[in-house]
Amino acid sequence: MTDTVLRTVVRRETHSPRTVAMLVVVLLTLLVLAYAVVEIVLALLGRQPLLVSPGAALNAVVEAPTALQPVAFIVGGIVLALVGLIVLILALKPGRLSRHEMAWGDRAVVVDNGVVASALAQHLSNESGIARDDIVVGVAHRTVDVTVRPPVGIPVDEAQLRRIVDEEISTYKLSPAVRTQLRVQRPDTKES
């Protein structure tokens, strides 16, 4: 595989498509159009409108500049601008899947964050002697959060645990890089 093909595959595996956001916008647009069609058909059949007849809606739009205060237009424009900005951000900002790229020799491997968390917790358990059940690891896009809950009476060297975690994470060569946070939580202390 060429480098560009490999980069494309890795990007597709680590970023989510914007299909859901696009689908929501399309469905909302279709609902508005369907409502307009229903109102037009009801008006053509001479029936009562669901909310407002097309003629009355058109008259309200034509008379709006003289009937409404300028403040209403400003507020309406701000609301429409915010909705447009949200849709634009959803369209342009890449979504992230819970995966990281991991360097493996001269190749790249896409690895799930849960796999990284499990491997790190097991390694920390093996190196520190703390039971695997007393270690909780969470991996996010830019951070690795490690919580160690040693049993009462077991001494723990927090600096050594941090060194073990940092060294192991550095061997994974994750992209994007992550920073680690370590907490030692005793059963008799509450987290604030």
Coordinates of C-alpha atoms in Angstrom, one line a residue:
M1 CA 0.0 0.0 0.0
T2 CA 1.2 3.5 -0.7
D3 CA 1.6 6.1 2.0
T4 CA -1.4 8.1 0.8
V5 CA -3.7 5.1 0.7
L6 CA -2.6 4.1 4.2
R7 CA -3.2 7.7 5.5
T8 CA -6.6 7.7 3.9
V9 CA -7.5 4.3 5.4
V10 CA -6.3 5.4 8.9
R11 CA -8.3 8.7 8.6
R12 CA -11.5 6.8 7.6
E13 CA -11.0 4.5 10.6
T14 CA -10.4 7.2 13.2
H15 CA -12.9 9.8 12.0
S16 CA -16.7 9.5 11.8
P17 CA -18.6 10.6 8.8
R18 CA -21.2 13.4 9.1
T19 CA -24.0 11.2 7.9
V20 CA -26.2 11.6 11.0
A21 CA -25.9 15.4 11.0
M22 CA -26.7 15.5 7.3
L23 CA -29.6 13.1 7.7
V24 CA -31.1 15.3 10.5
V25 CA -30.9 18.4 8.3
V26 CA -32.4 16.5 5.3
L27 CA -35.3 15.1 7.4
L28 CA -36.1 18.5 8.9
T29 CA -36.1 20.0 5.4
L30 CA -38.4 17.2 4.1
L31 CA -40.8 17.7 7.1
V32 CA -41.1 21.4 6.3
L33 CA -41.7 20.7 2.6
A34 CA -44.2 18.0 3.4
Y35 CA -46.1 20.4 5.7
A36 CA -46.1 23.0 3.0
V37 CA -47.5 20.5 0.5
V38 CA -50.2 19.4 2.9
E39 CA -51.3 23.0 3.5
I40 CA -51.3 23.7 -0.3
V41 CA -53.4 20.6 -1.0
L42 CA -55.8 21.5 1.8
A43 CA -56.2 25.0 0.4
L44 CA -56.8 23.6 -3.1
L45 CA -59.5 21.2 -1.8
G46 CA -61.2 24.1 0.2
R47 CA -60.6 22.5 3.6
Q48 CA -59.4 24.1 6.8
P49 CA -55.6 24.5 7.2
L50 CA -53.7 22.6 9.8
L51 CA -52.0 25.8 11.1
V52 CA -52.2 28.6 8.5
S53 CA -53.4 28.7 4.9
P54 CA -50.7 29.3 2.2
G55 CA -52.4 32.6 1.2
A56 CA -52.4 33.9 4.8
A57 CA -48.7 32.8 5.3
L58 CA -47.7 34.6 2.1
N59 CA -49.6 37.8 3.2
A60 CA -47.9 37.6 6.6
V61 CA -44.5 37.4 4.9
V62 CA -45.3 40.3 2.6
E63 CA -46.6 42.5 5.4
A64 CA -43.8 41.5 7.9
P65 CA -41.6 44.5 7.2
T66 CA -44.3 47.0 8.2
A67 CA -46.0 44.8 10.8
L68 CA -43.0 43.8 12.9
Q69 CA -40.6 45.8 14.9
P70 CA -37.0 45.9 13.7
V71 CA -36.0 44.1 16.9
A72 CA -38.0 41.0 15.7
F73 CA -36.0 40.9 12.5
I74 CA -32.7 41.3 14.4
V75 CA -33.6 38.4 16.8
G76 CA -34.8 36.3 13.9
G77 CA -31.6 37.0 12.0
I78 CA -29.5 36.1 15.0
V79 CA -31.4 32.8 15.5
L80 CA -31.0 31.9 11.8
A81 CA -27.3 32.8 11.9
L82 CA -26.8 30.6 15.0
V83 CA -28.6 27.7 13.3
G84 CA -26.5 28.2 10.2
L85 CA -23.3 28.4 12.2
I86 CA -24.1 25.1 14.0
V87 CA -24.9 23.3 10.7
L88 CA -21.6 24.8 9.2
I89 CA -19.6 23.6 12.2
L90 CA -21.1 20.1 12.0
A91 CA -20.3 20.0 8.3
L92 CA -16.7 21.1 8.5
K93 CA -15.4 19.8 11.9
P94 CA -14.3 16.2 11.6
G95 CA -16.0 13.7 13.9
R96 CA -13.8 11.4 16.0
L97 CA -14.2 7.8 16.7
S98 CA -12.9 6.2 19.9
R99 CA -9.7 5.0 18.1
H100 CA -6.1 6.0 17.9
E101 CA -3.4 5.4 15.3
M102 CA -0.5 3.5 16.7
A103 CA 2.8 3.2 15.1
W104 CA 3.9 -0.4 14.5
G105 CA 7.4 -0.3 12.9
D106 CA 7.0 1.4 9.6
R107 CA 3.2 0.7 9.6
A108 CA 0.3 2.3 11.2
V109 CA -2.3 0.3 13.1
V110 CA -5.7 1.6 14.2
V111 CA -6.4 0.6 17.7
D112 CA -9.6 1.0 19.7
N113 CA -9.4 3.1 22.9
G114 CA -10.8 0.3 24.9
V115 CA -7.9 -2.0 23.8
V116 CA -5.4 0.7 24.8
A117 CA -7.1 1.1 28.2
S118 CA -7.2 -2.7 28.8
A119 CA -3.6 -3.2 27.8
L120 CA -2.4 -0.3 30.0
A121 CA -4.4 -1.5 33.0
Q122 CA -3.0 -5.0 32.7
H123 CA 0.6 -3.8 32.3
L124 CA 0.2 -1.5 35.4
S125 CA -1.2 -4.4 37.3
N126 CA 1.6 -6.7 36.3
E127 CA 4.3 -4.1 37.1
S128 CA 2.9 -2.8 40.4
G129 CA 1.4 -5.9 41.9
I130 CA -1.9 -4.2 42.3
A131 CA -4.9 -6.3 41.4
R132 CA -6.3 -5.6 37.9
D133 CA -9.8 -5.0 39.4
D134 CA -8.4 -2.1 41.4
I135 CA -7.2 -0.2 38.3
V136 CA -9.6 1.7 36.1
V137 CA -8.3 3.2 32.8
G138 CA -10.2 5.5 30.5
V139 CA -8.8 6.6 27.1
A140 CA -10.1 9.7 25.4
H141 CA -9.0 11.6 22.3
R142 CA -6.2 13.5 24.1
T143 CA -6.0 12.0 27.6
V144 CA -5.5 8.8 29.4
D145 CA -7.1 8.8 32.9
V146 CA -5.8 6.2 35.3
T147 CA -7.5 5.6 38.7
V148 CA -5.8 3.2 41.1
R149 CA -7.8 2.0 44.1
P150 CA -5.4 0.0 46.2
P151 CA -6.8 -2.0 49.2
V152 CA -6.5 -0.5 52.7
G153 CA -3.0 -1.0 54.1
I154 CA -1.2 -1.5 50.8
P155 CA 1.5 1.2 50.3
V156 CA 1.6 2.8 46.9
D157 CA 4.3 4.8 45.3
E158 CA 2.4 7.3 43.2
A159 CA 5.6 8.5 41.4
Q160 CA 6.5 4.9 40.4
L161 CA 2.9 4.3 39.1
R162 CA 3.1 7.5 37.1
R163 CA 6.5 6.4 35.6
I164 CA 5.1 3.0 34.7
V165 CA 2.0 4.5 33.0
D166 CA 4.1 7.2 31.1
E167 CA 6.7 4.7 29.9
E168 CA 4.0 2.2 28.7
I169 CA 2.0 5.0 26.9
S170 CA 5.2 6.2 25.2
T171 CA 5.8 2.7 23.7
Y172 CA 2.4 2.7 22.1
K173 CA 3.3 5.8 20.0
L174 CA -0.3 6.9 19.7
S175 CA -1.4 9.6 17.3
P176 CA -2.7 12.0 18.3
A177 CA -0.5 12.1 21.4
V178 CA -2.2 11.7 24.7
R179 CA -1.3 13.1 28.2
T180 CA -1.8 10.9 31.3
Q181 CA -3.6 11.7 34.5
L182 CA -3.1 9.4 37.5
R183 CA -5.1 9.3 40.7
V184 CA -4.6 7.1 43.7
Q185 CA -7.9 6.7 45.4
R186 CA -8.0 5.2 48.8
P187 CA -11.3 3.4 49.9
D188 CA -11.5 5.7 53.0
T189 CA -11.2 8.9 51.0
K190 CA -13.9 10.4 48.8
E191 CA -13.2 12.1 45.5
S192 CA -14.1 15.8 45.4

